[in-house]
Amino acid sequence: EDIEEGEADKEDEEGKQAETSAAGKQTVTSAGKQAVTSSAGKQAETSAAGKQTVTSAAGKQTVTSACKQVVTSVAGKQTVTSAGKQTVTSAGKQTVTSAAGKQTVTTAAGKQAVTFAGKQAETSAAGKQTVTSAGKQAETSSAGKQAVTSAAGKQTVTSAAGKQTVTSAGKQVVTSVAGKQTVMSAAGKQTVKSAGKQTVTSAAGKQTVTTAAAGKQAVTFEGKQAETSAAGKQTVTSAGKQAETSAAGKQTVTSAACKQTVTSAACKQAVTSAGVSLLCPRDVITFYTFLG
C-alpha cells in the first residue's frame, strides 16, 4: 500500500506529459499548456487561454493572443497587429497602419508622415509641416511661414507677419502687411498700389502714376510726361517744351528757348519770345482803333 501511494504522488507532482517522436520533435503538455519543440530548434508554446508563442531557431518570435499578434525579428524589428491595425517598429522608425488604411510613419529623428485617403501630412522634428492632397501642397514652417502650391502650379506664400505672394502662370501678386500691393504680369507689366496711389509700369518702360485723393494722374514715356489733375488741368512736358491746358480750355505752351504761346478758350493768342510780346493781328487792329 505504501508503494502504491508513492507512485500516485509522483504522478500528481508531474501532471506533465512529454512526447518525443523518432524525428526528435518533442511535445510537452502541462496544465493545459503545450510546448512543441522541433528537431530544428523551433518552439511553439500554447497556453490554456489560447496564447501562442512561436520562436524560431534563429530567434524570431511570434506571439498571438486574443487576435493580437506581435512578431519580433532577430534584428529587433517588431510588428504588432491588432483589430486590423498594424504597428511596425524598426531602428527607431515606427509605421502605424489602421484598418481604414491610414498610415503614420515616425522616424527616430522625430519626423512624422501621415497618409490617408490620398492626403499626406509630413511634420519635421523642427516643426515644419507639409500637406499634400490631390496634387496641392501646403508647407508651413515652424516660424509660421506658409507656402501653398496647387496642381496647376499656382503658389501662395504667406509669411508669419502676413505678407503674401501669389504666383500663377507667370503673374505675381505681392501684398504687404501695410496693404501695399505689387502685381507683376508675365509680360513684364508692374502695378504697385499703396495708400490709394497706383503706379503702373509697362515692359516698355511707360509709367502711369495715379493718386487716390486728388485723382491726379502722371504718365511718363520715353522722356515725355503728361500730368492731369482732378480738376482736368493737363501739363505735358517733352524735351524741355511744356504745354499746359486748363479745364477751361486755356493753353500755355512754353518751349525750351523760353518762347511762350498762350491761347485762351476764345482763341485769343499771345506770343512772347525773348522778352518781346507779340499780339495777334486781331489784337493789333483793336489797339489802333482804341487810339484813333
Short mmCIF file of C-alpha atoms in Angstrom, two decimals:
data_model
loop_
_atom_site.label_atom_id
_atom_site.label_comp_id
_atom_site.label_asym_id
_atom_site.label_seq_id
_atom_site.Cartn_x
_atom_site.Cartn_y
_atom_site.Cartn_z
CA GLU A 1 0.00 0.00 0.00
CA ASP A 2 2.87 2.42 0.80
CA ILE A 3 4.46 1.77 -2.60
CA GLU A 4 1.17 2.43 -4.44
CA GLU A 5 0.70 5.75 -2.59
CA GLY A 6 4.27 6.83 -3.55
CA GLU A 7 3.60 6.19 -7.24
CA ALA A 8 0.35 8.22 -7.09
CA ASP A 9 2.21 11.15 -5.51
CA LYS A 10 4.77 11.07 -8.34
CA GLU A 11 2.04 11.34 -10.94
CA ASP A 12 0.42 14.36 -9.11
CA GLU A 13 3.76 16.20 -8.90
CA GLU A 14 4.42 15.87 -12.56
CA GLY A 15 0.92 16.08 -14.13
CA LYS A 16 3.07 16.74 -17.11
CA GLN A 17 3.37 14.73 -20.27
CA ALA A 18 6.31 14.70 -22.65
CA GLU A 19 6.28 13.00 -26.03
CA THR A 20 9.29 12.69 -28.32
CA SER A 21 8.93 11.47 -31.90
CA ALA A 22 11.53 9.47 -33.77
CA ALA A 23 12.40 12.62 -35.72
CA GLY A 24 13.31 14.38 -32.46
CA LYS A 25 10.17 16.52 -32.19
CA GLN A 26 9.17 16.97 -28.56
CA THR A 27 5.74 17.90 -27.21
CA VAL A 28 5.34 18.79 -23.52
CA THR A 29 1.83 19.23 -22.10
CA SER A 30 1.16 20.52 -18.59
CA ALA A 31 -1.98 22.03 -17.04
CA GLY A 32 -3.39 22.74 -20.49
CA LYS A 33 -0.20 24.41 -21.65
CA GLN A 34 1.60 22.81 -24.55
CA ALA A 35 5.17 23.33 -25.71
CA VAL A 36 6.27 21.83 -29.00
CA THR A 37 9.96 21.85 -29.97
CA SER A 38 11.05 20.60 -33.39
CA SER A 39 14.37 18.94 -34.04
CA ALA A 40 15.30 22.13 -35.94
CA GLY A 41 15.01 24.12 -32.71
CA LYS A 42 11.68 25.83 -33.50
CA GLN A 43 9.49 26.10 -30.42
CA ALA A 44 5.73 26.71 -30.15
CA GLU A 45 4.02 27.28 -26.81
CA THR A 46 0.25 27.39 -26.41
CA SER A 47 -1.36 28.29 -23.08
CA ALA A 48 -4.74 27.10 -21.88
CA ALA A 49 -6.04 30.65 -22.54
CA GLY A 50 -5.09 30.29 -26.21
CA LYS A 51 -1.98 32.48 -26.17
CA GLN A 52 0.60 31.14 -28.56
CA THR A 53 4.31 31.93 -28.70
CA VAL A 54 6.35 30.66 -31.62
CA THR A 55 10.15 31.06 -31.54
CA SER A 56 12.32 30.03 -34.47
CA ALA A 57 15.81 28.62 -34.07
CA ALA A 58 17.11 31.94 -35.41
CA GLY A 59 15.37 33.80 -32.58
CA LYS A 60 12.36 35.24 -34.44
CA GLN A 61 9.36 35.28 -32.14
CA THR A 62 5.62 35.47 -32.89
CA VAL A 63 3.16 35.95 -30.02
CA THR A 64 -0.58 35.64 -30.73
CA SER A 65 -3.14 36.43 -28.04
CA ALA A 66 -6.83 37.32 -28.33
CA CYS A 67 -6.43 38.31 -32.01
CA LYS A 68 -3.37 40.42 -31.24
CA GLN A 69 -0.13 39.33 -32.85
CA VAL A 70 3.39 40.51 -32.05
CA VAL A 71 6.23 39.46 -34.34
CA THR A 72 9.81 40.29 -33.28
CA SER A 73 12.71 39.53 -35.61
CA VAL A 74 16.28 38.82 -34.56
CA ALA A 75 17.28 42.27 -35.87
CA GLY A 76 14.83 43.86 -33.42
CA LYS A 77 12.10 44.69 -35.94
CA GLN A 78 8.72 44.37 -34.30
CA THR A 79 5.31 44.10 -35.96
CA VAL A 80 2.17 44.38 -33.83
CA THR A 81 -1.20 43.59 -35.43
CA SER A 82 -4.48 44.14 -33.58
CA ALA A 83 -8.03 44.51 -34.93
CA GLY A 84 -6.61 45.31 -38.36
CA LYS A 85 -4.22 47.96 -37.03
CA GLN A 86 -0.55 47.27 -37.64
CA THR A 87 2.46 48.89 -35.96
CA VAL A 88 5.94 48.19 -37.31
CA THR A 89 8.96 49.41 -35.31
CA SER A 90 12.50 49.11 -36.63
CA ALA A 91 15.68 51.03 -35.76
CA GLY A 92 13.56 53.71 -34.10
CA LYS A 93 11.29 54.14 -37.14
CA GLN A 94 7.64 53.39 -36.50
CA THR A 95 4.92 52.78 -39.09
CA VAL A 96 1.31 52.56 -37.93
CA THR A 97 -1.36 51.45 -40.42
CA SER A 98 -5.02 51.46 -39.35
CA ALA A 99 -7.71 49.14 -40.69
CA ALA A 100 -9.06 52.09 -42.69
CA GLY A 101 -5.70 52.44 -44.45
CA LYS A 102 -4.42 55.48 -42.57
CA GLN A 103 -0.65 55.29 -42.24
CA THR A 104 1.57 57.20 -39.80
CA VAL A 105 5.35 56.96 -40.15
CA THR A 106 7.56 58.39 -37.38
CA THR A 107 11.35 58.35 -37.71
CA ALA A 108 13.82 58.20 -34.86
CA ALA A 109 14.71 61.82 -35.64
CA GLY A 110 11.13 62.86 -34.86
CA LYS A 111 9.91 63.36 -38.44
CA GLN A 112 6.32 62.23 -38.94
CA ALA A 113 4.38 61.47 -42.14
CA VAL A 114 0.64 60.75 -42.12
CA THR A 115 -1.07 59.38 -45.26
CA PHE A 116 -4.82 58.86 -45.53
CA ALA A 117 -7.25 58.79 -48.46
CA GLY A 118 -4.58 60.18 -50.76
CA LYS A 119 -3.75 63.07 -48.43
CA GLN A 120 -0.29 63.19 -46.88
CA ALA A 121 0.94 65.34 -43.98
CA GLU A 122 4.63 65.45 -43.07
CA THR A 123 5.96 67.14 -39.93
CA SER A 124 9.70 67.52 -39.34
CA ALA A 125 11.34 67.48 -35.94
CA ALA A 126 11.82 71.24 -36.34
CA GLY A 127 8.04 71.67 -36.64
CA LYS A 128 7.87 72.21 -40.42
CA GLN A 129 4.71 70.70 -41.88
CA THR A 130 3.98 69.72 -45.49
CA VAL A 131 0.46 68.65 -46.52
CA THR A 132 -0.10 67.16 -49.99
CA SER A 133 -3.56 66.38 -51.38
CA ALA A 134 -4.71 65.86 -54.99
CA GLY A 135 -1.54 67.50 -56.24
CA LYS A 136 -1.95 70.53 -53.99
CA GLN A 137 0.83 71.10 -51.47
CA ALA A 138 0.79 73.30 -48.37
CA GLU A 139 4.05 73.83 -46.50
CA THR A 140 4.14 75.57 -43.11
CA SER A 141 7.43 76.31 -41.35
CA SER A 142 7.79 76.36 -37.58
CA ALA A 143 8.20 80.14 -37.93
CA GLY A 144 4.65 80.35 -39.31
CA LYS A 145 5.56 80.91 -42.97
CA GLN A 146 3.19 79.08 -45.31
CA ALA A 147 3.59 78.13 -48.97
CA VAL A 148 0.65 76.61 -50.86
CA THR A 149 1.21 75.18 -54.37
CA SER A 150 -1.73 73.90 -56.43
CA ALA A 151 -1.58 71.16 -59.04
CA ALA A 152 -1.94 73.88 -61.69
CA GLY A 153 1.28 75.49 -60.44
CA LYS A 154 -0.31 78.40 -58.58
CA GLN A 155 1.74 79.24 -55.49
CA THR A 156 0.73 81.33 -52.48
CA VAL A 157 3.40 82.21 -49.91
CA THR A 158 2.33 83.88 -46.66
CA SER A 159 4.85 84.98 -44.05
CA ALA A 160 4.18 84.87 -40.34
CA ALA A 161 3.97 88.67 -40.46
CA GLY A 162 1.12 88.43 -43.00
CA LYS A 163 2.98 89.32 -46.21
CA GLN A 164 1.55 87.34 -49.10
CA THR A 165 3.00 86.45 -52.51
CA VAL A 166 0.79 84.76 -55.12
CA THR A 167 2.39 83.43 -58.33
CA SER A 168 0.32 81.97 -61.16
CA ALA A 169 1.14 81.44 -64.85
CA GLY A 170 3.95 83.96 -64.63
CA LYS A 171 1.82 86.56 -62.84
CA GLN A 172 2.91 87.54 -59.33
CA VAL A 173 0.95 89.47 -56.71
CA VAL A 174 2.77 90.61 -53.56
CA THR A 175 0.72 92.12 -50.72
CA SER A 176 2.46 93.55 -47.66
CA VAL A 177 1.01 93.77 -44.17
CA ALA A 178 0.65 97.53 -44.63
CA GLY A 179 -1.63 96.87 -47.61
CA LYS A 180 0.90 97.70 -50.33
CA GLN A 181 0.27 95.51 -53.36
CA THR A 182 2.61 94.81 -56.27
CA VAL A 183 1.30 92.97 -59.34
CA MET A 184 3.80 91.73 -61.93
CA SER A 185 2.42 90.16 -65.13
CA ALA A 186 4.25 87.69 -67.33
CA ALA A 187 4.55 90.45 -69.96
CA GLY A 188 6.67 92.49 -67.55
CA LYS A 189 3.93 94.97 -66.60
CA GLN A 190 4.09 96.07 -62.97
CA THR A 191 1.31 97.67 -60.90
CA VAL A 192 2.05 99.00 -57.40
CA LYS A 193 -0.80 100.13 -55.12
CA SER A 194 -0.18 101.80 -51.78
CA ALA A 195 -2.41 104.09 -49.72
CA GLY A 196 -4.59 104.63 -52.79
CA LYS A 197 -1.68 105.62 -55.01
CA GLN A 198 -1.21 103.44 -58.06
CA THR A 199 1.90 103.17 -60.23
CA VAL A 200 1.71 101.17 -63.45
CA THR A 201 4.93 100.44 -65.36
CA SER A 202 4.79 98.63 -68.71
CA ALA A 203 7.51 96.36 -70.07
CA ALA A 204 8.37 99.18 -72.49
CA GLY A 205 9.03 101.49 -69.54
CA LYS A 206 5.83 103.55 -69.75
CA GLN A 207 4.83 104.64 -66.25
CA THR A 208 1.42 105.86 -65.09
CA VAL A 209 1.03 107.23 -61.56
CA THR A 210 -2.49 107.86 -60.20
CA THR A 211 -3.11 109.30 -56.73
CA ALA A 212 -6.29 108.41 -54.92
CA ALA A 213 -7.24 111.54 -53.08
CA ALA A 214 -6.75 114.15 -55.76
CA GLY A 215 -7.32 111.86 -58.75
CA LYS A 216 -4.14 113.28 -60.21
CA GLN A 217 -2.50 111.22 -62.92
CA ALA A 218 1.03 111.40 -64.33
CA VAL A 219 2.12 109.43 -67.39
CA THR A 220 5.81 109.19 -68.32
CA PHE A 221 7.08 107.53 -71.51
CA GLU A 222 10.31 107.96 -73.44
CA GLY A 223 11.11 111.21 -71.66
CA LYS A 224 7.65 112.70 -72.27
CA GLN A 225 5.48 113.36 -69.23
CA ALA A 226 1.77 114.15 -69.08
CA GLU A 227 0.11 115.18 -65.80
CA THR A 228 -3.64 115.51 -65.37
CA SER A 229 -5.17 116.97 -62.20
CA ALA A 230 -8.54 116.05 -60.76
CA ALA A 231 -9.80 119.44 -61.97
CA GLY A 232 -8.94 118.47 -65.55
CA LYS A 233 -5.80 120.57 -65.90
CA GLN A 234 -3.22 118.85 -68.07
CA THR A 235 0.52 119.51 -68.29
CA VAL A 236 2.62 117.84 -70.97
CA THR A 237 6.42 118.13 -70.82
CA SER A 238 8.72 116.86 -73.58
CA ALA A 239 12.35 117.72 -74.35
CA GLY A 240 12.06 120.90 -72.30
CA LYS A 241 8.86 122.02 -74.04
CA GLN A 242 5.84 122.34 -71.79
CA ALA A 243 2.18 122.56 -72.77
CA GLU A 244 -0.36 123.34 -70.08
CA THR A 245 -4.10 123.13 -70.72
CA SER A 246 -6.65 124.18 -68.11
CA ALA A 247 -10.06 122.65 -67.71
CA ALA A 248 -11.46 125.90 -69.14
CA GLY A 249 -9.56 125.29 -72.37
CA LYS A 250 -6.79 127.83 -71.86
CA GLN A 251 -3.48 126.56 -73.20
CA THR A 252 0.05 127.73 -72.41
CA VAL A 253 2.94 126.35 -74.44
CA THR A 254 6.50 127.11 -73.33
CA SER A 255 9.47 125.95 -75.41
CA ALA A 256 12.95 125.27 -74.15
CA ALA A 257 14.03 128.57 -75.75
CA CYS A 258 11.55 130.37 -73.44
CA LYS A 259 9.15 131.16 -76.26
CA GLN A 260 5.68 131.14 -74.77
CA THR A 261 2.36 130.91 -76.56
CA VAL A 262 -0.85 131.46 -74.61
CA THR A 263 -4.16 130.64 -76.25
CA SER A 264 -7.44 131.30 -74.46
CA ALA A 265 -10.53 129.19 -74.85
CA ALA A 266 -11.93 132.03 -77.03
CA CYS A 267 -8.93 131.55 -79.36
CA LYS A 268 -7.20 134.75 -78.22
CA GLN A 269 -3.46 134.19 -78.58
CA ALA A 270 -0.40 135.98 -77.22
CA VAL A 271 3.16 135.02 -78.11
CA THR A 272 6.14 136.04 -76.00
CA SER A 273 9.68 135.43 -77.26
CA ALA A 274 12.93 136.60 -75.71
CA GLY A 275 11.09 139.20 -73.65
CA VAL A 276 9.11 140.68 -76.63
CA SER A 277 5.36 140.39 -76.56
CA LEU A 278 3.69 139.79 -79.92
CA LEU A 279 -0.07 140.25 -80.14
CA CYS A 280 -2.27 138.59 -82.68
CA PRO A 281 -3.27 140.74 -85.75
CA ARG A 282 -6.80 141.00 -84.43
CA ASP A 283 -5.47 142.43 -81.17
CA VAL A 284 -3.27 144.98 -83.06
CA ILE A 285 -6.27 146.30 -85.03
CA THR A 286 -8.25 146.66 -81.84
CA PHE A 287 -5.33 148.54 -80.26
CA TYR A 288 -5.09 151.15 -83.08
CA THR A 289 -8.86 151.57 -83.17
CA PHE A 290 -8.73 152.41 -79.50
CA LEU A 291 -6.01 155.07 -80.13
CA GLY A 292 -7.94 156.58 -83.00
#
